[in-house]
Structures are given as C-alpha cells and as structure tokens.
Amino acid sequence: MPTEGIPPELAEWVEERAELLVKTARRIVMASEAKEGQSIQQWLIPLLEDFSHAEKISKRGAHLLAAYALRNGVTTQTEVARAMGLTVTAAANRSASRIARETWAEVWPD
C-alpha cells in the first residue's frame, strides 16, 4: 500500500463538501419543526429539497473516494465494498461511474 500523504486537492474537496453537508443538515433541523398554520406541502418540499441536496453531495463523495482508493491502490475492492455496504461488483461499478468520472475531473481537471 502506498504511504504517500493525502492529496491536498482531495482533502480540500472533501472539506468543502463536509461544510456543505453541515449547512444542509442545519437547514433540515430548522425546517423539520412544523409551524402553526403550515401546510404539509410547505413543510415537506423544503425538507425534500435539502435531503436530496445532501444525498447528491454524499453520493458524489462516496463515488470519488471509492474511485481514488481503487485507482491508486489505497485498499482492496473488498474493503471499499465493505465500507460502502455494497457487493464488490457494486463498489467497483460506483468507482467507475459517470458520477465518479465527473467528480474526479472537478478535483483534478486535465
């Protein structure tokens, strides 16, 4: 296994996404309390938007980290699959997904 340090671009990307997730979680907490006179739609739609936003951020992060781990020999497919709660095939597919490729290009543009 490589003993190289964590790439600064990757660490920065992860830190930025973690901050976005924290902000989104705070919005969810604030919006989760139903207010007097608020309709179900007024309560539900902002929550749905925020949960979907958090899901998108998390999904991109998981795909990117799986791709990095496997492309750089950081760990095995089995360990990546276990960490993601997936089969080895599903973890390998995520690491090679369109989402992983697009996010990789965002972190390390050509």
PDB file of N, CA and C in Angstrom:
ATOM      1  N   MET A   1       0.834  -1.185   0.000  1.00  0.00           N
ATOM      2  CA  MET A   1       0.000   0.000   0.000  1.00  0.00           C
ATOM      3  C   MET A   1       0.878   1.247   0.000  1.00  0.00           C
ATOM      4  N   PRO A   2       0.466   2.243  -0.760  1.00  0.00           N
ATOM      5  CA  PRO A   2       1.252   3.478  -0.804  1.00  0.00           C
ATOM      6  C   PRO A   2       1.278   4.169   0.562  1.00  0.00           C
ATOM      7  N   THR A   3       2.380   4.805   0.847  1.00  0.00           N
ATOM      8  CA  THR A   3       2.482   5.540   2.113  1.00  0.00           C
ATOM      9  C   THR A   3       2.445   7.040   1.879  1.00  0.00           C
ATOM     10  N   GLU A   4       2.099   7.430   0.661  1.00  0.00           N
ATOM     11  CA  GLU A   4       2.024   8.849   0.330  1.00  0.00           C
ATOM     12  C   GLU A   4       0.943   9.526   1.168  1.00  0.00           C
ATOM     13  N   GLY A   5       1.097  10.824   1.300  1.00  0.00           N
ATOM     14  CA  GLY A   5       0.120  11.603   2.057  1.00  0.00           C
ATOM     15  C   GLY A   5      -1.175  11.790   1.291  1.00  0.00           C
ATOM     16  N   ILE A   6      -2.093  12.403   1.951  1.00  0.00           N
ATOM     17  CA  ILE A   6      -3.396  12.692   1.354  1.00  0.00           C
ATOM     18  C   ILE A   6      -3.221  13.833   0.365  1.00  0.00           C
ATOM     19  N   PRO A   7      -3.702  13.664  -0.873  1.00  0.00           N
ATOM     20  CA  PRO A   7      -3.572  14.752  -1.853  1.00  0.00           C
ATOM     21  C   PRO A   7      -4.322  15.998  -1.376  1.00  0.00           C
ATOM     22  N   PRO A   8      -3.667  17.151  -1.416  1.00  0.00           N
ATOM     23  CA  PRO A   8      -4.318  18.366  -0.913  1.00  0.00           C
ATOM     24  C   PRO A   8      -5.609  18.702  -1.660  1.00  0.00           C
ATOM     25  N   GLU A   9      -5.654  18.423  -2.962  1.00  0.00           N
ATOM     26  CA  GLU A   9      -6.879  18.708  -3.739  1.00  0.00           C
ATOM     27  C   GLU A   9      -8.048  17.875  -3.227  1.00  0.00           C
ATOM     28  N   LEU A  10      -7.761  16.619  -2.918  1.00  0.00           N
ATOM     29  CA  LEU A  10      -8.807  15.732  -2.423  1.00  0.00           C
ATOM     30  C   LEU A  10      -9.265  16.167  -1.033  1.00  0.00           C
ATOM     31  N   ALA A  11      -8.320  16.478  -0.175  1.00  0.00           N
ATOM     32  CA  ALA A  11      -8.665  16.923   1.183  1.00  0.00           C
ATOM     33  C   ALA A  11      -9.496  18.200   1.141  1.00  0.00           C
ATOM     34  N   GLU A  12      -9.113  19.132   0.276  1.00  0.00           N
ATOM     35  CA  GLU A  12      -9.853  20.390   0.154  1.00  0.00           C
ATOM     36  C   GLU A  12     -11.273  20.144  -0.341  1.00  0.00           C
ATOM     37  N   TRP A  13     -11.412  19.277  -1.355  1.00  0.00           N
ATOM     38  CA  TRP A  13     -12.734  18.968  -1.905  1.00  0.00           C
ATOM     39  C   TRP A  13     -13.620  18.350  -0.825  1.00  0.00           C
ATOM     40  N   VAL A  14     -13.067  17.396  -0.071  1.00  0.00           N
ATOM     41  CA  VAL A  14     -13.834  16.730   0.988  1.00  0.00           C
ATOM     42  C   VAL A  14     -14.238  17.736   2.066  1.00  0.00           C
ATOM     43  N   GLU A  15     -13.322  18.601   2.466  1.00  0.00           N
ATOM     44  CA  GLU A  15     -13.636  19.605   3.494  1.00  0.00           C
ATOM     45  C   GLU A  15     -14.751  20.542   3.032  1.00  0.00           C
ATOM     46  N   GLU A  16     -14.687  20.974   1.784  1.00  0.00           N
ATOM     47  CA  GLU A  16     -15.734  21.860   1.252  1.00  0.00           C
ATOM     48  C   GLU A  16     -17.082  21.160   1.247  1.00  0.00           C
ATOM     49  N   ARG A  17     -17.109  19.881   0.843  1.00  0.00           N
ATOM     50  CA  ARG A  17     -18.376  19.152   0.808  1.00  0.00           C
ATOM     51  C   ARG A  17     -18.888  18.884   2.210  1.00  0.00           C
ATOM     52  N   ALA A  18     -17.979  18.648   3.149  1.00  0.00           N
ATOM     53  CA  ALA A  18     -18.399  18.445   4.541  1.00  0.00           C
ATOM     54  C   ALA A  18     -19.074  19.706   5.075  1.00  0.00           C
ATOM     55  N   GLU A  19     -18.519  20.869   4.743  1.00  0.00           N
ATOM     56  CA  GLU A  19     -19.134  22.132   5.168  1.00  0.00           C
ATOM     57  C   GLU A  19     -20.525  22.296   4.557  1.00  0.00           C
ATOM     58  N   LEU A  20     -20.667  21.925   3.287  1.00  0.00           N
ATOM     59  CA  LEU A  20     -21.989  21.997   2.644  1.00  0.00           C
ATOM     60  C   LEU A  20     -22.980  21.055   3.315  1.00  0.00           C
ATOM     61  N   LEU A  21     -22.517  19.861   3.691  1.00  0.00           N
ATOM     62  CA  LEU A  21     -23.399  18.912   4.369  1.00  0.00           C
ATOM     63  C   LEU A  21     -23.834  19.443   5.737  1.00  0.00           C
ATOM     64  N   VAL A  22     -22.923  20.066   6.449  1.00  0.00           N
ATOM     65  CA  VAL A  22     -23.260  20.636   7.762  1.00  0.00           C
ATOM     66  C   VAL A  22     -24.305  21.746   7.594  1.00  0.00           C
ATOM     67  N   LYS A  23     -24.090  22.622   6.624  1.00  0.00           N
ATOM     68  CA  LYS A  23     -25.060  23.698   6.376  1.00  0.00           C
ATOM     69  C   LYS A  23     -26.423  23.127   6.002  1.00  0.00           C
ATOM     70  N   THR A  24     -26.421  22.092   5.172  1.00  0.00           N
ATOM     71  CA  THR A  24     -27.671  21.465   4.756  1.00  0.00           C
ATOM     72  C   THR A  24     -28.353  20.802   5.947  1.00  0.00           C
ATOM     73  N   ALA A  25     -27.581  20.136   6.785  1.00  0.00           N
ATOM     74  CA  ALA A  25     -28.150  19.499   7.979  1.00  0.00           C
ATOM     75  C   ALA A  25     -28.769  20.535   8.909  1.00  0.00           C
ATOM     76  N   ARG A  26     -28.134  21.679   9.035  1.00  0.00           N
ATOM     77  CA  ARG A  26     -28.696  22.751   9.876  1.00  0.00           C
ATOM     78  C   ARG A  26     -30.032  23.240   9.313  1.00  0.00           C
ATOM     79  N   ARG A  27     -30.094  23.374   7.978  1.00  0.00           N
ATOM     80  CA  ARG A  27     -31.362  23.791   7.352  1.00  0.00           C
ATOM     81  C   ARG A  27     -32.449  22.747   7.601  1.00  0.00           C
ATOM     82  N   ILE A  28     -32.075  21.474   7.538  1.00  0.00           N
ATOM     83  CA  ILE A  28     -33.042  20.398   7.785  1.00  0.00           C
ATOM     84  C   ILE A  28     -33.559  20.473   9.215  1.00  0.00           C
ATOM     85  N   VAL A  29     -32.669  20.667  10.162  1.00  0.00           N
ATOM     86  CA  VAL A  29     -33.080  20.772  11.569  1.00  0.00           C
ATOM     87  C   VAL A  29     -34.046  21.939  11.749  1.00  0.00           C
ATOM     88  N   MET A  30     -33.704  23.083  11.163  1.00  0.00           N
ATOM     89  CA  MET A  30     -34.561  24.268  11.312  1.00  0.00           C
ATOM     90  C   MET A  30     -35.921  24.059  10.642  1.00  0.00           C
ATOM     91  N   ALA A  31     -35.939  23.408   9.494  1.00  0.00           N
ATOM     92  CA  ALA A  31     -37.184  23.230   8.753  1.00  0.00           C
ATOM     93  C   ALA A  31     -38.020  22.066   9.260  1.00  0.00           C
ATOM     94  N   SER A  32     -37.438  21.193  10.049  1.00  0.00           N
ATOM     95  CA  SER A  32     -38.165  19.989  10.468  1.00  0.00           C
ATOM     96  C   SER A  32     -39.261  20.268  11.491  1.00  0.00           C
ATOM     97  N   GLU A  33     -39.159  21.374  12.170  1.00  0.00           N
ATOM     98  CA  GLU A  33     -40.188  21.718  13.149  1.00  0.00           C
ATOM     99  C   GLU A  33     -41.379  22.346  12.429  1.00  0.00           C
ATOM    100  N   ALA A  34     -42.507  21.696  12.535  1.00  0.00           N
ATOM    101  CA  ALA A  34     -43.720  22.206  11.888  1.00  0.00           C
ATOM    102  C   ALA A  34     -44.171  23.481  12.593  1.00  0.00           C
ATOM    103  N   LYS A  35     -44.566  24.435  11.784  1.00  0.00           N
ATOM    104  CA  LYS A  35     -45.023  25.715  12.330  1.00  0.00           C
ATOM    105  C   LYS A  35     -46.548  25.783  12.261  1.00  0.00           C
ATOM    106  N   GLU A  36     -47.107  26.500  13.180  1.00  0.00           N
ATOM    107  CA  GLU A  36     -48.563  26.654  13.221  1.00  0.00           C
ATOM    108  C   GLU A  36     -49.070  27.224  11.902  1.00  0.00           C
ATOM    109  N   GLY A  37     -50.090  26.594  11.362  1.00  0.00           N
ATOM    110  CA  GLY A  37     -50.699  27.054  10.119  1.00  0.00           C
ATOM    111  C   GLY A  37     -49.968  26.621   8.864  1.00  0.00           C
ATOM    112  N   GLN A  38     -48.884  25.921   9.025  1.00  0.00           N
ATOM    113  CA  GLN A  38     -48.093  25.488   7.868  1.00  0.00           C
ATOM    114  C   GLN A  38     -48.729  24.246   7.255  1.00  0.00           C
ATOM    115  N   SER A  39     -48.884  24.256   5.945  1.00  0.00           N
ATOM    116  CA  SER A  39     -49.447  23.080   5.269  1.00  0.00           C
ATOM    117  C   SER A  39     -48.371  22.000   5.153  1.00  0.00           C
ATOM    118  N   ILE A  40     -48.811  20.795   4.902  1.00  0.00           N
ATOM    119  CA  ILE A  40     -47.872  19.690   4.725  1.00  0.00           C
ATOM    120  C   ILE A  40     -46.928  19.967   3.554  1.00  0.00           C
ATOM    121  N   GLN A  41     -47.448  20.568   2.503  1.00  0.00           N
ATOM    122  CA  GLN A  41     -46.607  20.876   1.343  1.00  0.00           C
ATOM    123  C   GLN A  41     -45.534  21.911   1.700  1.00  0.00           C
ATOM    124  N   GLN A  42     -45.929  22.952   2.420  1.00  0.00           N
ATOM    125  CA  GLN A  42     -44.963  23.982   2.833  1.00  0.00           C
ATOM    126  C   GLN A  42     -43.877  23.405   3.736  1.00  0.00           C
ATOM    127  N   TRP A  43     -44.215  22.394   4.518  1.00  0.00           N
ATOM    128  CA  TRP A  43     -43.258  21.755   5.406  1.00  0.00           C
ATOM    129  C   TRP A  43     -42.391  20.748   4.655  1.00  0.00           C
ATOM    130  N   LEU A  44     -43.028  19.966   3.792  1.00  0.00           N
ATOM    131  CA  LEU A  44     -42.358  18.846   3.154  1.00  0.00           C
ATOM    132  C   LEU A  44     -41.396  19.243   2.033  1.00  0.00           C
ATOM    133  N   ILE A  45     -41.775  20.154   1.164  1.00  0.00           N
ATOM    134  CA  ILE A  45     -40.966  20.480  -0.017  1.00  0.00           C
ATOM    135  C   ILE A  45     -39.564  20.981   0.338  1.00  0.00           C
ATOM    136  N   PRO A  46     -39.405  21.930   1.255  1.00  0.00           N
ATOM    137  CA  PRO A  46     -38.041  22.341   1.615  1.00  0.00           C
ATOM    138  C   PRO A  46     -37.216  21.192   2.200  1.00  0.00           C
ATOM    139  N   LEU A  47     -37.851  20.332   2.980  1.00  0.00           N
ATOM    140  CA  LEU A  47     -37.137  19.177   3.524  1.00  0.00           C
ATOM    141  C   LEU A  47     -36.701  18.223   2.417  1.00  0.00           C
ATOM    142  N   LEU A  48     -37.593  17.986   1.486  1.00  0.00           N
ATOM    143  CA  LEU A  48     -37.273  17.117   0.358  1.00  0.00           C
ATOM    144  C   LEU A  48     -36.103  17.683  -0.440  1.00  0.00           C
ATOM    145  N   GLU A  49     -36.120  18.982  -0.677  1.00  0.00           N
ATOM    146  CA  GLU A  49     -35.020  19.629  -1.404  1.00  0.00           C
ATOM    147  C   GLU A  49     -33.697  19.486  -0.656  1.00  0.00           C
ATOM    148  N   ASP A  50     -33.720  19.735   0.649  1.00  0.00           N
ATOM    149  CA  ASP A  50     -32.484  19.670   1.428  1.00  0.00           C
ATOM    150  C   ASP A  50     -31.966  18.245   1.567  1.00  0.00           C
ATOM    151  N   PHE A  51     -32.843  17.286   1.811  1.00  0.00           N
ATOM    152  CA  PHE A  51     -32.396  15.891   1.883  1.00  0.00           C
ATOM    153  C   PHE A  51     -31.833  15.430   0.540  1.00  0.00           C
ATOM    154  N   SER A  52     -32.454  15.839  -0.547  1.00  0.00           N
ATOM    155  CA  SER A  52     -31.948  15.476  -1.880  1.00  0.00           C
ATOM    156  C   SER A  52     -30.590  16.114  -2.148  1.00  0.00           C
ATOM    157  N   HIS A  53     -30.418  17.356  -1.695  1.00  0.00           N
ATOM    158  CA  HIS A  53     -29.129  18.037  -1.846  1.00  0.00           C
ATOM    159  C   HIS A  53     -28.040  17.294  -1.070  1.00  0.00           C
ATOM    160  N   ALA A  54     -28.350  16.906   0.165  1.00  0.00           N
ATOM    161  CA  ALA A  54     -27.387  16.154   0.978  1.00  0.00           C
ATOM    162  C   ALA A  54     -27.056  14.811   0.331  1.00  0.00           C
ATOM    163  N   GLU A  55     -28.060  14.162  -0.231  1.00  0.00           N
ATOM    164  CA  GLU A  55     -27.842  12.881  -0.898  1.00  0.00           C
ATOM    165  C   GLU A  55     -26.895  13.040  -2.092  1.00  0.00           C
ATOM    166  N   LYS A  56     -27.098  14.082  -2.865  1.00  0.00           N
ATOM    167  CA  LYS A  56     -26.246  14.324  -4.036  1.00  0.00           C
ATOM    168  C   LYS A  56     -24.789  14.558  -3.619  1.00  0.00           C
ATOM    169  N   ILE A  57     -24.588  15.372  -2.594  1.00  0.00           N
ATOM    170  CA  ILE A  57     -23.234  15.644  -2.111  1.00  0.00           C
ATOM    171  C   ILE A  57     -22.585  14.354  -1.617  1.00  0.00           C
ATOM    172  N   SER A  58     -23.321  13.593  -0.831  1.00  0.00           N
ATOM    173  CA  SER A  58     -22.796  12.349  -0.269  1.00  0.00           C
ATOM    174  C   SER A  58     -22.475  11.331  -1.359  1.00  0.00           C
ATOM    175  N   LYS A  59     -23.361  11.238  -2.328  1.00  0.00           N
ATOM    176  CA  LYS A  59     -23.163  10.277  -3.420  1.00  0.00           C
ATOM    177  C   LYS A  59     -21.897  10.607  -4.206  1.00  0.00           C
ATOM    178  N   ARG A  60     -21.715  11.884  -4.522  1.00  0.00           N
ATOM    179  CA  ARG A  60     -20.508  12.292  -5.252  1.00  0.00           C
ATOM    180  C   ARG A  60     -19.256  11.990  -4.437  1.00  0.00           C
ATOM    181  N   GLY A  61     -19.316  12.252  -3.141  1.00  0.00           N
ATOM    182  CA  GLY A  61     -18.175  11.970  -2.281  1.00  0.00           C
ATOM    183  C   GLY A  61     -17.847  10.494  -2.215  1.00  0.00           C
ATOM    184  N   ALA A  62     -18.852   9.668  -2.040  1.00  0.00           N
ATOM    185  CA  ALA A  62     -18.623   8.220  -1.957  1.00  0.00           C
ATOM    186  C   ALA A  62     -18.048   7.677  -3.261  1.00  0.00           C
ATOM    187  N   HIS A  63     -18.581   8.119  -4.394  1.00  0.00           N
ATOM    188  CA  HIS A  63     -18.076   7.648  -5.689  1.00  0.00           C
ATOM    189  C   HIS A  63     -16.634   8.104  -5.901  1.00  0.00           C
ATOM    190  N   LEU A  64     -16.345   9.361  -5.569  1.00  0.00           N
ATOM    191  CA  LEU A  64     -14.989   9.879  -5.740  1.00  0.00           C
ATOM    192  C   LEU A  64     -13.996   9.138  -4.849  1.00  0.00           C
ATOM    193  N   LEU A  65     -14.322   8.958  -3.580  1.00  0.00           N
ATOM    194  CA  LEU A  65     -13.400   8.295  -2.667  1.00  0.00           C
ATOM    195  C   LEU A  65     -13.185   6.830  -3.043  1.00  0.00           C
ATOM    196  N   ALA A  66     -14.234   6.158  -3.504  1.00  0.00           N
ATOM    197  CA  ALA A  66     -14.078   4.774  -3.967  1.00  0.00           C
ATOM    198  C   ALA A  66     -13.157   4.732  -5.181  1.00  0.00           C
ATOM    199  N   ALA A  67     -13.371   5.662  -6.111  1.00  0.00           N
ATOM    200  CA  ALA A  67     -12.523   5.711  -7.305  1.00  0.00           C
ATOM    201  C   ALA A  67     -11.075   5.983  -6.923  1.00  0.00           C
ATOM    202  N   TYR A  68     -10.856   6.922  -6.030  1.00  0.00           N
ATOM    203  CA  TYR A  68      -9.490   7.244  -5.622  1.00  0.00           C
ATOM    204  C   TYR A  68      -8.828   6.033  -4.961  1.00  0.00           C
ATOM    205  N   ALA A  69      -9.550   5.403  -4.055  1.00  0.00           N
ATOM    206  CA  ALA A  69      -8.999   4.253  -3.339  1.00  0.00           C
ATOM    207  C   ALA A  69      -8.595   3.135  -4.296  1.00  0.00           C
ATOM    208  N   LEU A  70      -9.445   2.853  -5.266  1.00  0.00           N
ATOM    209  CA  LEU A  70      -9.170   1.737  -6.174  1.00  0.00           C
ATOM    210  C   LEU A  70      -8.169   2.107  -7.260  1.00  0.00           C
ATOM    211  N   ARG A  71      -8.250   3.299  -7.812  1.00  0.00           N
ATOM    212  CA  ARG A  71      -7.309   3.712  -8.861  1.00  0.00           C
ATOM    213  C   ARG A  71      -5.885   3.836  -8.350  1.00  0.00           C
ATOM    214  N   ASN A  72      -5.760   4.183  -7.086  1.00  0.00           N
ATOM    215  CA  ASN A  72      -4.431   4.417  -6.518  1.00  0.00           C
ATOM    216  C   ASN A  72      -3.950   3.278  -5.626  1.00  0.00           C
ATOM    217  N   GLY A  73      -4.687   2.185  -5.595  1.00  0.00           N
ATOM    218  CA  GLY A  73      -4.271   1.029  -4.816  1.00  0.00           C
ATOM    219  C   GLY A  73      -4.194   1.289  -3.322  1.00  0.00           C
ATOM    220  N   VAL A  74      -5.026   2.202  -2.844  1.00  0.00           N
ATOM    221  CA  VAL A  74      -5.029   2.537  -1.416  1.00  0.00           C
ATOM    222  C   VAL A  74      -5.523   1.350  -0.595  1.00  0.00           C
ATOM    223  N   THR A  75      -6.487   0.634  -1.135  1.00  0.00           N
ATOM    224  CA  THR A  75      -7.079  -0.508  -0.447  1.00  0.00           C
ATOM    225  C   THR A  75      -7.669  -1.453  -1.482  1.00  0.00           C
ATOM    226  N   THR A  76      -8.268  -2.513  -1.032  1.00  0.00           N
ATOM    227  CA  THR A  76      -8.822  -3.518  -1.940  1.00  0.00           C
ATOM    228  C   THR A  76     -10.280  -3.219  -2.276  1.00  0.00           C
ATOM    229  N   GLN A  77     -10.755  -3.869  -3.341  1.00  0.00           N
ATOM    230  CA  GLN A  77     -12.174  -3.743  -3.694  1.00  0.00           C
ATOM    231  C   GLN A  77     -13.052  -4.254  -2.560  1.00  0.00           C
ATOM    232  N   THR A  78     -12.597  -5.305  -1.899  1.00  0.00           N
ATOM    233  CA  THR A  78     -13.371  -5.875  -0.798  1.00  0.00           C
ATOM    234  C   THR A  78     -13.516  -4.874   0.342  1.00  0.00           C
ATOM    235  N   GLU A  79     -12.437  -4.196   0.686  1.00  0.00           N
ATOM    236  CA  GLU A  79     -12.505  -3.212   1.768  1.00  0.00           C
ATOM    237  C   GLU A  79     -13.374  -2.019   1.385  1.00  0.00           C
ATOM    238  N   VAL A  80     -13.277  -1.579   0.125  1.00  0.00           N
ATOM    239  CA  VAL A  80     -14.129  -0.478  -0.347  1.00  0.00           C
ATOM    240  C   VAL A  80     -15.593  -0.903  -0.295  1.00  0.00           C
ATOM    241  N   ALA A  81     -15.871  -2.113  -0.766  1.00  0.00           N
ATOM    242  CA  ALA A  81     -17.247  -2.618  -0.754  1.00  0.00           C
ATOM    243  C   ALA A  81     -17.785  -2.691   0.669  1.00  0.00           C
ATOM    244  N   ARG A  82     -16.985  -3.183   1.582  1.00  0.00           N
ATOM    245  CA  ARG A  82     -17.412  -3.296   2.985  1.00  0.00           C
ATOM    246  C   ARG A  82     -17.698  -1.909   3.568  1.00  0.00           C
ATOM    247  N   ALA A  83     -16.827  -0.955   3.284  1.00  0.00           N
ATOM    248  CA  ALA A  83     -17.011   0.408   3.811  1.00  0.00           C
ATOM    249  C   ALA A  83     -18.284   1.050   3.261  1.00  0.00           C
ATOM    250  N   MET A  84     -18.646   0.690   2.025  1.00  0.00           N
ATOM    251  CA  MET A  84     -19.825   1.281   1.397  1.00  0.00           C
ATOM    252  C   MET A  84     -21.090   0.459   1.624  1.00  0.00           C
ATOM    253  N   GLY A  85     -20.949  -0.721   2.223  1.00  0.00           N
ATOM    254  CA  GLY A  85     -22.102  -1.589   2.440  1.00  0.00           C
ATOM    255  C   GLY A  85     -22.641  -2.168   1.152  1.00  0.00           C
ATOM    256  N   LEU A  86     -21.725  -2.475   0.220  1.00  0.00           N
ATOM    257  CA  LEU A  86     -22.102  -2.969  -1.105  1.00  0.00           C
ATOM    258  C   LEU A  86     -21.390  -4.275  -1.418  1.00  0.00           C
ATOM    259  N   THR A  87     -21.797  -4.892  -2.514  1.00  0.00           N
ATOM    260  CA  THR A  87     -21.039  -6.023  -3.040  1.00  0.00           C
ATOM    261  C   THR A  87     -19.781  -5.473  -3.702  1.00  0.00           C
ATOM    262  N   VAL A  88     -18.817  -6.338  -3.923  1.00  0.00           N
ATOM    263  CA  VAL A  88     -17.579  -5.924  -4.581  1.00  0.00           C
ATOM    264  C   VAL A  88     -17.877  -5.377  -5.973  1.00  0.00           C
ATOM    265  N   THR A  89     -18.758  -6.032  -6.696  1.00  0.00           N
ATOM    266  CA  THR A  89     -19.117  -5.578  -8.043  1.00  0.00           C
ATOM    267  C   THR A  89     -19.756  -4.197  -8.009  1.00  0.00           C
ATOM    268  N   ALA A  90     -20.676  -3.983  -7.085  1.00  0.00           N
ATOM    269  CA  ALA A  90     -21.354  -2.684  -6.993  1.00  0.00           C
ATOM    270  C   ALA A  90     -20.360  -1.581  -6.624  1.00  0.00           C
ATOM    271  N   ALA A  91     -19.432  -1.867  -5.716  1.00  0.00           N
ATOM    272  CA  ALA A  91     -18.428  -0.868  -5.336  1.00  0.00           C
ATOM    273  C   ALA A  91     -17.525  -0.541  -6.518  1.00  0.00           C
ATOM    274  N   ALA A  92     -17.117  -1.557  -7.270  1.00  0.00           N
ATOM    275  CA  ALA A  92     -16.277  -1.330  -8.451  1.00  0.00           C
ATOM    276  C   ALA A  92     -17.038  -0.506  -9.489  1.00  0.00           C
ATOM    277  N   ASN A  93     -18.323  -0.809  -9.656  1.00  0.00           N
ATOM    278  CA  ASN A  93     -19.134  -0.048 -10.616  1.00  0.00           C
ATOM    279  C   ASN A  93     -19.250   1.415 -10.204  1.00  0.00           C
ATOM    280  N   ARG A  94     -19.410   1.680  -8.931  1.00  0.00           N
ATOM    281  CA  ARG A  94     -19.509   3.065  -8.459  1.00  0.00           C
ATOM    282  C   ARG A  94     -18.203   3.813  -8.676  1.00  0.00           C
ATOM    283  N   SER A  95     -17.101   3.126  -8.466  1.00  0.00           N
ATOM    284  CA  SER A  95     -15.809   3.793  -8.635  1.00  0.00           C
ATOM    285  C   SER A  95     -15.531   4.128 -10.094  1.00  0.00           C
ATOM    286  N   ALA A  96     -16.220   3.433 -11.011  1.00  0.00           N
ATOM    287  CA  ALA A  96     -16.045   3.696 -12.442  1.00  0.00           C
ATOM    288  C   ALA A  96     -17.240   4.435 -13.042  1.00  0.00           C
ATOM    289  N   SER A  97     -18.129   4.911 -12.204  1.00  0.00           N
ATOM    290  CA  SER A  97     -19.370   5.534 -12.669  1.00  0.00           C
ATOM    291  C   SER A  97     -19.141   6.895 -13.314  1.00  0.00           C
ATOM    292  N   ARG A  98     -20.158   7.361 -13.996  1.00  0.00           N
ATOM    293  CA  ARG A  98     -20.137   8.705 -14.581  1.00  0.00           C
ATOM    294  C   ARG A  98     -19.956   9.744 -13.485  1.00  0.00           C
ATOM    295  N   ILE A  99     -20.629   9.546 -12.370  1.00  0.00           N
ATOM    296  CA  ILE A  99     -20.514  10.479 -11.250  1.00  0.00           C
ATOM    297  C   ILE A  99     -19.070  10.538 -10.759  1.00  0.00           C
ATOM    298  N   ALA A 100     -18.434   9.383 -10.636  1.00  0.00           N
ATOM    299  CA  ALA A 100     -17.036   9.351 -10.188  1.00  0.00           C
ATOM    300  C   ALA A 100     -16.132  10.063 -11.191  1.00  0.00           C
ATOM    301  N   ARG A 101     -16.355   9.803 -12.478  1.00  0.00           N
ATOM    302  CA  ARG A 101     -15.520  10.441 -13.510  1.00  0.00           C
ATOM    303  C   ARG A 101     -15.704  11.956 -13.514  1.00  0.00           C
ATOM    304  N   GLU A 102     -16.948  12.417 -13.433  1.00  0.00           N
ATOM    305  CA  GLU A 102     -17.211  13.858 -13.438  1.00  0.00           C
ATOM    306  C   GLU A 102     -16.632  14.541 -12.199  1.00  0.00           C
ATOM    307  N   THR A 103     -16.778  13.900 -11.051  1.00  0.00           N
ATOM    308  CA  THR A 103     -16.269  14.485  -9.820  1.00  0.00           C
ATOM    309  C   THR A 103     -14.744  14.472  -9.821  1.00  0.00           C
ATOM    310  N   TRP A 104     -14.160  13.391 -10.338  1.00  0.00           N
ATOM    311  CA  TRP A 104     -12.702  13.301 -10.458  1.00  0.00           C
ATOM    312  C   TRP A 104     -12.190  14.470 -11.299  1.00  0.00           C
ATOM    313  N   ALA A 105     -12.851  14.732 -12.415  1.00  0.00           N
ATOM    314  CA  ALA A 105     -12.437  15.824 -13.301  1.00  0.00           C
ATOM    315  C   ALA A 105     -12.597  17.186 -12.623  1.00  0.00           C
ATOM    316  N   GLU A 106     -13.532  17.295 -11.705  1.00  0.00           N
ATOM    317  CA  GLU A 106     -13.695  18.535 -10.946  1.00  0.00           C
ATOM    318  C   GLU A 106     -12.520  18.743  -9.992  1.00  0.00           C
ATOM    319  N   VAL A 107     -12.079  17.672  -9.358  1.00  0.00           N
ATOM    320  CA  VAL A 107     -10.988  17.751  -8.393  1.00  0.00           C
ATOM    321  C   VAL A 107      -9.641  17.871  -9.099  1.00  0.00           C
ATOM    322  N   TRP A 108      -9.468  17.067 -10.154  1.00  0.00           N
ATOM    323  CA  TRP A 108      -8.213  17.056 -10.909  1.00  0.00           C
ATOM    324  C   TRP A 108      -8.482  17.315 -12.382  1.00  0.00           C
ATOM    325  N   PRO A 109      -8.737  18.573 -12.742  1.00  0.00           N
ATOM    326  CA  PRO A 109      -9.003  18.873 -14.156  1.00  0.00           C
ATOM    327  C   PRO A 109      -7.754  18.555 -14.995  1.00  0.00           C
ATOM    328  N   ASP A 110      -7.998  18.137 -16.210  1.00  0.00           N
ATOM    329  CA  ASP A 110      -6.863  17.823 -17.106  1.00  0.00           C
ATOM    330  C   ASP A 110      -6.097  19.036 -17.515  1.00  0.00           C
TER     331      ASP A 110
END
